[in-house]
Amino acid sequence: MYRVTFPKKILIGVLLSSLAPGAGVLLSQPRDPDVIVVGAGIAGLAAALETAQHGASVLVIDLWSVFGGHAIVSGGGVLLTGTPNQDRMGVVDTEEILTKDFFEWGKSPDPDWVRYYVKSNRKEIHDWLLRLGVSFNDPFYDPIRLPGNSRPRFHQAKGGGFGLVSPIYRAALAHPNVEFLFNTEGVELLISEGRIQGVRVRNARNGELSELKASAVILATGGFQSNLDLVKSNWPAGETVPREILAGSGPNSLGSGLVMAKAAGGSLHRMDHMWNYSSGMKDPRDLTGKRGLRTFNTRGIWVNQSGQRFLNEDSAEGERLKILLKQPGTTYWNVFDEPGRSDLSVFGWNWMSEEEKSRALVKADTLEELALRIGLPAQALQQTVARYNQMVDSGADEDFDRFRNHRVPQGATPPVVIAKPPFYAFQGFPLARKSMGGIRTDQYSRVVDSNNNVIPGLYAAGEVAGFGGINGVAALEGTFLGPSLLMGRVAGAKAVEDLRGSVESLHREPRLLSANPTPPAPEALESAVDSENCVSCHTVAEDLKSTARGYEHFRLVHRLVFLRNYNCVQCHSEVSSHGGPPHRIDRLRQVQNCELCHKTG
Ligand SMILES: Cc1cc2nc3c(=O)[nH]c(=O)nc-3n(C[C@H](O)[C@H](O)[C@H](O)COP(=O)(O)OP(=O)(O)OC[C@H]3O[C@@H](n4cnc5c(N)ncnc54)[C@H](O)[C@@H]3O)c2cc1C
Ligand code: HEC
Ligand code: HEC
Ligand code: HEC
């Protein structure tokens, strides 16, 4: 059950009684927002907050029923320099060193965005976030997992991606100039007289189309890595296109923003710059077989279709993918034993039942049987494992040098023999993850056409814009969230500047917001209202069957509600005191419930 209501804060009442004799009517007329932001991920939220803080009204629409986009499920790691954390660690990092790393690692990054990021990340990202209540752990350093960085810079927000992005949302929610409209898909830009006039939208639950008017639009719809046709057709020239690649980005990362921008005259750039992984496993919950999950497995070995190892399993992601693409079929099997099973970590495991997890793995009592079941030559697999075990014992991997530089993710154990049955395997595939190209913008996040002319009223920020091209062909990591936020802020400020014609400094100090605009914790669940009462009106079980896109997250959450036997008021305490309508969801309070499932770090 869902109803789209027009944002109430931008409804203005016009009392006509004194002007029109005898009328005495109260006309309520919706006032169009100045700016529409399409996408409530970190780029869109930063853009919205910045727009609002510059005094313009902004409406944020999103296809999901919830805010945050990828940032919610991300590690929340941001590349930052010159921070108090770096100082405490005695790290010497300068603008020159960081610039050099960006260029050496990324080969062809956009020089303007690199320059601006290098110069301003401490003030415009770190300090800005600290004011909103975000705090950071000391930078994590691992030259194997974060190659390209000559200094520790990967600062993870406390509370992970949720801890990073939710304070921005809270501040936006508390700002009188910002409105949100969820379950609303941007379909097409409205253009007349050579400039953007708004967005045509579709209600993601009932499919109804309507038009939302605004003087400027900021596209922040994320990347295209879940659109596998686009991924494959833009595969870097000269590299083998994987026979099968899994979608490892969000379900809405289909490139819809690119389509909208192109239809409005915008151009695309760097479409073949992507950050993909080699450690994908098919998501056992996905019936299409197209979605993948990222895995870490320090005890497993990777074998190709001939049952042979073909790489140092612990080398950097970029390296591994290159090697994997040279293997027949561009796929492999990850093989391990019983102790290795508990070491296997999969992004998304914690959402799954044991039954779903075991569906992802092939299990057998002997290596021979395992080989038979996964279709590998049994003798070759046995020999590979025997040789690997010998090398573990001798301490030297003579084939791929896995142990000498062995570095393992925190908490995992170093290589050990694969000997204790039962044995397991899962098939590994390339995993599409991040788009480092997309809509072409200038350094003010304005969308430009193929001749570099600005499209009046149109801006793009974050992954939809390939992060401005700041990564070039390879990312230093932490260089997605940081640039999304920065580009979003720049887009918001520039949109207002263009509308107002003012020359207010683009990157002035953001206005101070109260550090914690959250209302007090929900009161005790003393209400007599229980779940049964709620479901007498709310057909939750029915809604779970809906396949409409606007129910995607509702399904994810409420499926777990039934599985884990939560009480409705545990997350909807604002409703408990009523028991019946009228009651509305309290979005600010909802933020506390997200942590139940999304808190990491
Ligand atoms: C598991 C994981 C871990 C990661 N860890 C890190 C990390 O530690 N550090 C780092 O820097 N980066 C990391 N990243 C990458 C980073 O999270 C993303 O690149 C970044 O969050 C992108 O932000 P965005 O706002 O541009 O887009 P998104 O977060 O993709 O947001 C786009 C929003 O737009 C909405 N949308 C899409 N199409 C439409 C439409 N047509 N109409 C309306 N709404 C629409 C979507 O629903 C979504 O909410 C990680 C990514 C993943 C998947
Ligand atoms: C007597 C029927 C009835 C009962 C009982 C009831 N609701 Fe509702 N609820 C409604 C109606 C009607 C709406 C308004 C729907 C709308 O405006 O789209 C609503 C709205 C909501 C919304 C907000 C939807 C939104 O988009 O803002 C939530 C959340 C909600 N109810 C949860 C609950 C919970 C939890 C309970 C039990 C504590 C409950 N309701 C009990 C009828 C009921
Ligand atoms: C674990 C927390 C949690 C529990 C428990 C929970 N919900 Fe929700 N609910 C949410 C969140 C988060 C949303 C926000 C939007 C979404 O995910 O679609 C939501 C949204 C809703 C909505 C609004 C959906 C809409 O139309 O957008 C209704 C109605 C609702 N819940 C009813 C219920 C009922 C009834 C129960 C008990 C059977 C329940 N919820 C239990 C977290 C919860
Ligand atoms: C009861 C558990 C639960 C609660 C509560 C919950 N979520 Fe989720 N959410 C999920 C699951 C499960 C997924 C899918 C993750 C996956 O497939 O790995 C998800 C995915 C998401 C995604 C998609 C990320 C992407 O790009 O793939 C967003 C955004 C999100 N949640 C936001 C929220 C917000 C905001 C709240 C609080 C208002 C919230 N969630 C509350 C369970 C929950």
PDB file of C-alpha atoms in Angstrom, residues 202-348:
ATOM      1  CA  ARG A 202       7.073   7.214 -13.015  1.00  0.00           C
ATOM      2  CA  ASN A 203       5.569   6.016  -9.763  1.00  0.00           C
ATOM      3  CA  ALA A 204       7.576   2.852  -9.150  1.00  0.00           C
ATOM      4  CA  ARG A 205       4.601   1.074  -7.592  1.00  0.00           C
ATOM      5  CA  ASN A 206       1.646   1.790  -9.825  1.00  0.00           C
ATOM      6  CA  GLY A 207       3.482   2.878 -12.964  1.00  0.00           C
ATOM      7  CA  GLU A 208       1.710   6.257 -13.217  1.00  0.00           C
ATOM      8  CA  LEU A 209       3.603   8.925 -15.147  1.00  0.00           C
ATOM      9  CA  SER A 210       3.662  12.575 -14.163  1.00  0.00           C
ATOM     10  CA  GLU A 211       5.792  15.689 -14.568  1.00  0.00           C
ATOM     11  CA  LEU A 212       7.776  17.506 -11.924  1.00  0.00           C
ATOM     12  CA  LYS A 213       8.863  21.031 -12.800  1.00  0.00           C
ATOM     13  CA  ALA A 214      12.058  22.733 -11.652  1.00  0.00           C
ATOM     14  CA  SER A 215      14.543  25.261 -12.957  1.00  0.00           C
ATOM     15  CA  ALA A 216      17.488  22.883 -12.686  1.00  0.00           C
ATOM     16  CA  VAL A 217      18.078  19.141 -12.411  1.00  0.00           C
ATOM     17  CA  ILE A 218      21.015  17.338 -10.847  1.00  0.00           C
ATOM     18  CA  LEU A 219      21.404  13.746 -12.020  1.00  0.00           C
ATOM     19  CA  ALA A 220      22.845  11.473  -9.336  1.00  0.00           C
ATOM     20  CA  THR A 221      21.484   8.087 -10.381  1.00  0.00           C
ATOM     21  CA  GLY A 222      24.666   6.057  -9.887  1.00  0.00           C
ATOM     22  CA  GLY A 223      26.592   3.890 -12.332  1.00  0.00           C
ATOM     23  CA  PHE A 224      25.687   1.262 -14.919  1.00  0.00           C
ATOM     24  CA  GLN A 225      27.469  -1.846 -13.647  1.00  0.00           C
ATOM     25  CA  SER A 226      24.267  -3.830 -13.191  1.00  0.00           C
ATOM     26  CA  ASN A 227      23.475  -3.344 -16.863  1.00  0.00           C
ATOM     27  CA  LEU A 228      25.608  -6.186 -18.195  1.00  0.00           C
ATOM     28  CA  ASP A 229      24.924  -5.359 -21.850  1.00  0.00           C
ATOM     29  CA  LEU A 230      26.344  -1.867 -21.321  1.00  0.00           C
ATOM     30  CA  VAL A 231      29.284  -3.300 -19.365  1.00  0.00           C
ATOM     31  CA  LYS A 232      30.145  -5.756 -22.107  1.00  0.00           C
ATOM     32  CA  SER A 233      29.632  -3.346 -24.999  1.00  0.00           C
ATOM     33  CA  ASN A 234      31.974  -0.859 -23.326  1.00  0.00           C
ATOM     34  CA  TRP A 235      34.629  -3.400 -22.357  1.00  0.00           C
ATOM     35  CA  PRO A 236      38.137  -1.908 -22.758  1.00  0.00           C
ATOM     36  CA  ALA A 237      39.473  -2.398 -26.272  1.00  0.00           C
ATOM     37  CA  GLY A 238      42.175  -5.028 -26.480  1.00  0.00           C
ATOM     38  CA  GLU A 239      41.017  -6.923 -23.393  1.00  0.00           C
ATOM     39  CA  THR A 240      39.071 -10.170 -23.549  1.00  0.00           C
ATOM     40  CA  VAL A 241      35.385  -9.618 -22.932  1.00  0.00           C
ATOM     41  CA  PRO A 242      34.415 -12.076 -20.176  1.00  0.00           C
ATOM     42  CA  ARG A 243      32.163 -14.860 -21.364  1.00  0.00           C
ATOM     43  CA  GLU A 244      30.079 -14.364 -18.252  1.00  0.00           C
ATOM     44  CA  ILE A 245      30.262 -11.443 -15.842  1.00  0.00           C
ATOM     45  CA  LEU A 246      28.011 -10.950 -12.832  1.00  0.00           C
ATOM     46  CA  ALA A 247      26.200  -7.764 -11.858  1.00  0.00           C
ATOM     47  CA  GLY A 248      27.745  -6.624  -8.589  1.00  0.00           C
ATOM     48  CA  SER A 249      26.343  -3.140  -8.312  1.00  0.00           C
ATOM     49  CA  GLY A 250      22.950  -2.053  -6.945  1.00  0.00           C
ATOM     50  CA  PRO A 251      19.764  -3.243  -8.664  1.00  0.00           C
ATOM     51  CA  ASN A 252      19.099   0.323  -9.860  1.00  0.00           C
ATOM     52  CA  SER A 253      22.568   0.891 -11.320  1.00  0.00           C
ATOM     53  CA  LEU A 254      21.322   0.384 -14.842  1.00  0.00           C
ATOM     54  CA  GLY A 255      22.554   3.571 -16.448  1.00  0.00           C
ATOM     55  CA  SER A 256      19.164   5.317 -16.569  1.00  0.00           C
ATOM     56  CA  GLY A 257      20.816   8.674 -15.863  1.00  0.00           C
ATOM     57  CA  LEU A 258      23.038   8.237 -18.911  1.00  0.00           C
ATOM     58  CA  VAL A 259      19.995   7.701 -21.109  1.00  0.00           C
ATOM     59  CA  MET A 260      18.305  10.828 -19.714  1.00  0.00           C
ATOM     60  CA  ALA A 261      21.398  12.994 -20.161  1.00  0.00           C
ATOM     61  CA  LYS A 262      22.024  11.779 -23.697  1.00  0.00           C
ATOM     62  CA  ALA A 263      18.443  12.463 -24.760  1.00  0.00           C
ATOM     63  CA  ALA A 264      18.914  16.012 -23.475  1.00  0.00           C
ATOM     64  CA  GLY A 265      22.042  16.525 -25.575  1.00  0.00           C
ATOM     65  CA  GLY A 266      24.641  15.512 -23.010  1.00  0.00           C
ATOM     66  CA  SER A 267      27.654  13.419 -23.943  1.00  0.00           C
ATOM     67  CA  LEU A 268      29.331  10.447 -22.309  1.00  0.00           C
ATOM     68  CA  HIS A 269      33.005   9.886 -21.561  1.00  0.00           C
ATOM     69  CA  ARG A 270      35.371   7.177 -20.297  1.00  0.00           C
ATOM     70  CA  MET A 271      32.679   4.509 -20.628  1.00  0.00           C
ATOM     71  CA  ASP A 272      35.330   1.780 -20.777  1.00  0.00           C
ATOM     72  CA  HIS A 273      36.811   2.834 -17.438  1.00  0.00           C
ATOM     73  CA  MET A 274      35.373   0.412 -14.941  1.00  0.00           C
ATOM     74  CA  TRP A 275      36.468  -1.023 -11.616  1.00  0.00           C
ATOM     75  CA  ASN A 276      35.572  -4.671 -11.678  1.00  0.00           C
ATOM     76  CA  TYR A 277      36.549  -7.621  -9.538  1.00  0.00           C
ATOM     77  CA  SER A 278      37.525 -11.219 -10.127  1.00  0.00           C
ATOM     78  CA  SER A 279      36.086 -12.761  -6.978  1.00  0.00           C
ATOM     79  CA  GLY A 280      32.390 -12.919  -7.896  1.00  0.00           C
ATOM     80  CA  MET A 281      30.086 -15.701  -6.760  1.00  0.00           C
ATOM     81  CA  LYS A 282      26.541 -16.134  -8.065  1.00  0.00           C
ATOM     82  CA  ASP A 283      24.023 -14.772  -5.572  1.00  0.00           C
ATOM     83  CA  PRO A 284      22.047 -17.853  -4.526  1.00  0.00           C
ATOM     84  CA  ARG A 285      18.951 -15.693  -3.916  1.00  0.00           C
ATOM     85  CA  ASP A 286      18.885 -14.438  -7.464  1.00  0.00           C
ATOM     86  CA  LEU A 287      16.870 -16.654  -9.755  1.00  0.00           C
ATOM     87  CA  THR A 288      18.130 -14.984 -12.931  1.00  0.00           C
ATOM     88  CA  GLY A 289      21.695 -16.137 -12.170  1.00  0.00           C
ATOM     89  CA  LYS A 290      22.986 -12.711 -13.209  1.00  0.00           C
ATOM     90  CA  ARG A 291      23.698 -11.060  -9.878  1.00  0.00           C
ATOM     91  CA  GLY A 292      26.937 -11.654  -8.007  1.00  0.00           C
ATOM     92  CA  LEU A 293      28.513 -11.207  -4.598  1.00  0.00           C
ATOM     93  CA  ARG A 294      32.112 -10.370  -3.776  1.00  0.00           C
ATOM     94  CA  THR A 295      34.047 -13.024  -1.892  1.00  0.00           C
ATOM     95  CA  PHE A 296      37.217 -13.245   0.190  1.00  0.00           C
ATOM     96  CA  ASN A 297      38.782 -16.607   0.773  1.00  0.00           C
ATOM     97  CA  THR A 298      42.315 -16.819   2.088  1.00  0.00           C
ATOM     98  CA  ARG A 299      42.244 -20.609   2.440  1.00  0.00           C
ATOM     99  CA  GLY A 300      40.917 -21.449  -0.990  1.00  0.00           C
ATOM    100  CA  ILE A 301      42.842 -22.053  -4.178  1.00  0.00           C
ATOM    101  CA  TRP A 302      41.629 -20.986  -7.616  1.00  0.00           C
ATOM    102  CA  VAL A 303      41.733 -23.600 -10.327  1.00  0.00           C
ATOM    103  CA  ASN A 304      40.842 -23.312 -14.003  1.00  0.00           C
ATOM    104  CA  GLN A 305      38.868 -25.734 -16.128  1.00  0.00           C
ATOM    105  CA  SER A 306      41.862 -28.083 -16.325  1.00  0.00           C
ATOM    106  CA  GLY A 307      42.029 -28.250 -12.544  1.00  0.00           C
ATOM    107  CA  GLN A 308      45.256 -26.173 -12.428  1.00  0.00           C
ATOM    108  CA  ARG A 309      46.092 -23.167 -10.300  1.00  0.00           C
ATOM    109  CA  PHE A 310      46.834 -20.164 -12.487  1.00  0.00           C
ATOM    110  CA  LEU A 311      47.687 -17.233 -10.213  1.00  0.00           C
ATOM    111  CA  ASN A 312      48.698 -16.001  -6.793  1.00  0.00           C
ATOM    112  CA  GLU A 313      45.229 -15.975  -5.230  1.00  0.00           C
ATOM    113  CA  ASP A 314      46.211 -13.111  -2.949  1.00  0.00           C
ATOM    114  CA  SER A 315      47.393 -10.645  -5.554  1.00  0.00           C
ATOM    115  CA  ALA A 316      45.697  -7.281  -6.034  1.00  0.00           C
ATOM    116  CA  GLU A 317      42.210  -7.277  -7.590  1.00  0.00           C
ATOM    117  CA  GLY A 318      43.269  -5.507 -10.769  1.00  0.00           C
ATOM    118  CA  GLU A 319      46.018  -8.063 -11.342  1.00  0.00           C
ATOM    119  CA  ARG A 320      43.774 -11.024 -10.696  1.00  0.00           C
ATOM    120  CA  LEU A 321      41.132  -9.872 -13.146  1.00  0.00           C
ATOM    121  CA  LYS A 322      43.702  -9.448 -15.911  1.00  0.00           C
ATOM    122  CA  ILE A 323      44.991 -12.972 -15.338  1.00  0.00           C
ATOM    123  CA  LEU A 324      41.510 -14.464 -15.071  1.00  0.00           C
ATOM    124  CA  LEU A 325      40.484 -12.951 -18.413  1.00  0.00           C
ATOM    125  CA  LYS A 326      43.230 -15.012 -20.044  1.00  0.00           C
ATOM    126  CA  GLN A 327      41.839 -18.295 -18.691  1.00  0.00           C
ATOM    127  CA  PRO A 328      39.616 -20.418 -20.908  1.00  0.00           C
ATOM    128  CA  GLY A 329      35.972 -19.508 -20.312  1.00  0.00           C
ATOM    129  CA  THR A 330      37.066 -16.577 -18.059  1.00  0.00           C
ATOM    130  CA  THR A 331      35.908 -18.537 -15.033  1.00  0.00           C
ATOM    131  CA  TYR A 332      37.448 -20.666 -12.287  1.00  0.00           C
ATOM    132  CA  TRP A 333      36.606 -22.777  -9.262  1.00  0.00           C
ATOM    133  CA  ASN A 334      37.459 -21.726  -5.741  1.00  0.00           C
ATOM    134  CA  VAL A 335      38.307 -24.911  -3.834  1.00  0.00           C
ATOM    135  CA  PHE A 336      38.668 -25.300  -0.052  1.00  0.00           C
ATOM    136  CA  ASP A 337      38.027 -27.674   2.822  1.00  0.00           C
ATOM    137  CA  GLU A 338      35.951 -27.695   6.008  1.00  0.00           C
ATOM    138  CA  PRO A 339      38.108 -25.247   8.036  1.00  0.00           C
ATOM    139  CA  GLY A 340      38.211 -23.052   4.932  1.00  0.00           C
ATOM    140  CA  ARG A 341      34.418 -22.903   4.920  1.00  0.00           C
ATOM    141  CA  SER A 342      34.356 -20.820   8.084  1.00  0.00           C
ATOM    142  CA  ASP A 343      37.038 -18.548   6.677  1.00  0.00           C
ATOM    143  CA  LEU A 344      35.095 -17.814   3.514  1.00  0.00           C
ATOM    144  CA  SER A 345      33.578 -14.366   3.656  1.00  0.00           C
ATOM    145  CA  VAL A 346      30.940 -13.213   1.221  1.00  0.00           C
ATOM    146  CA  PHE A 347      29.430  -9.721   1.074  1.00  0.00           C
ATOM    147  CA  GLY A 348      25.771 -10.328   1.788  1.00  0.00           C
TER     148      GLY A 348
END
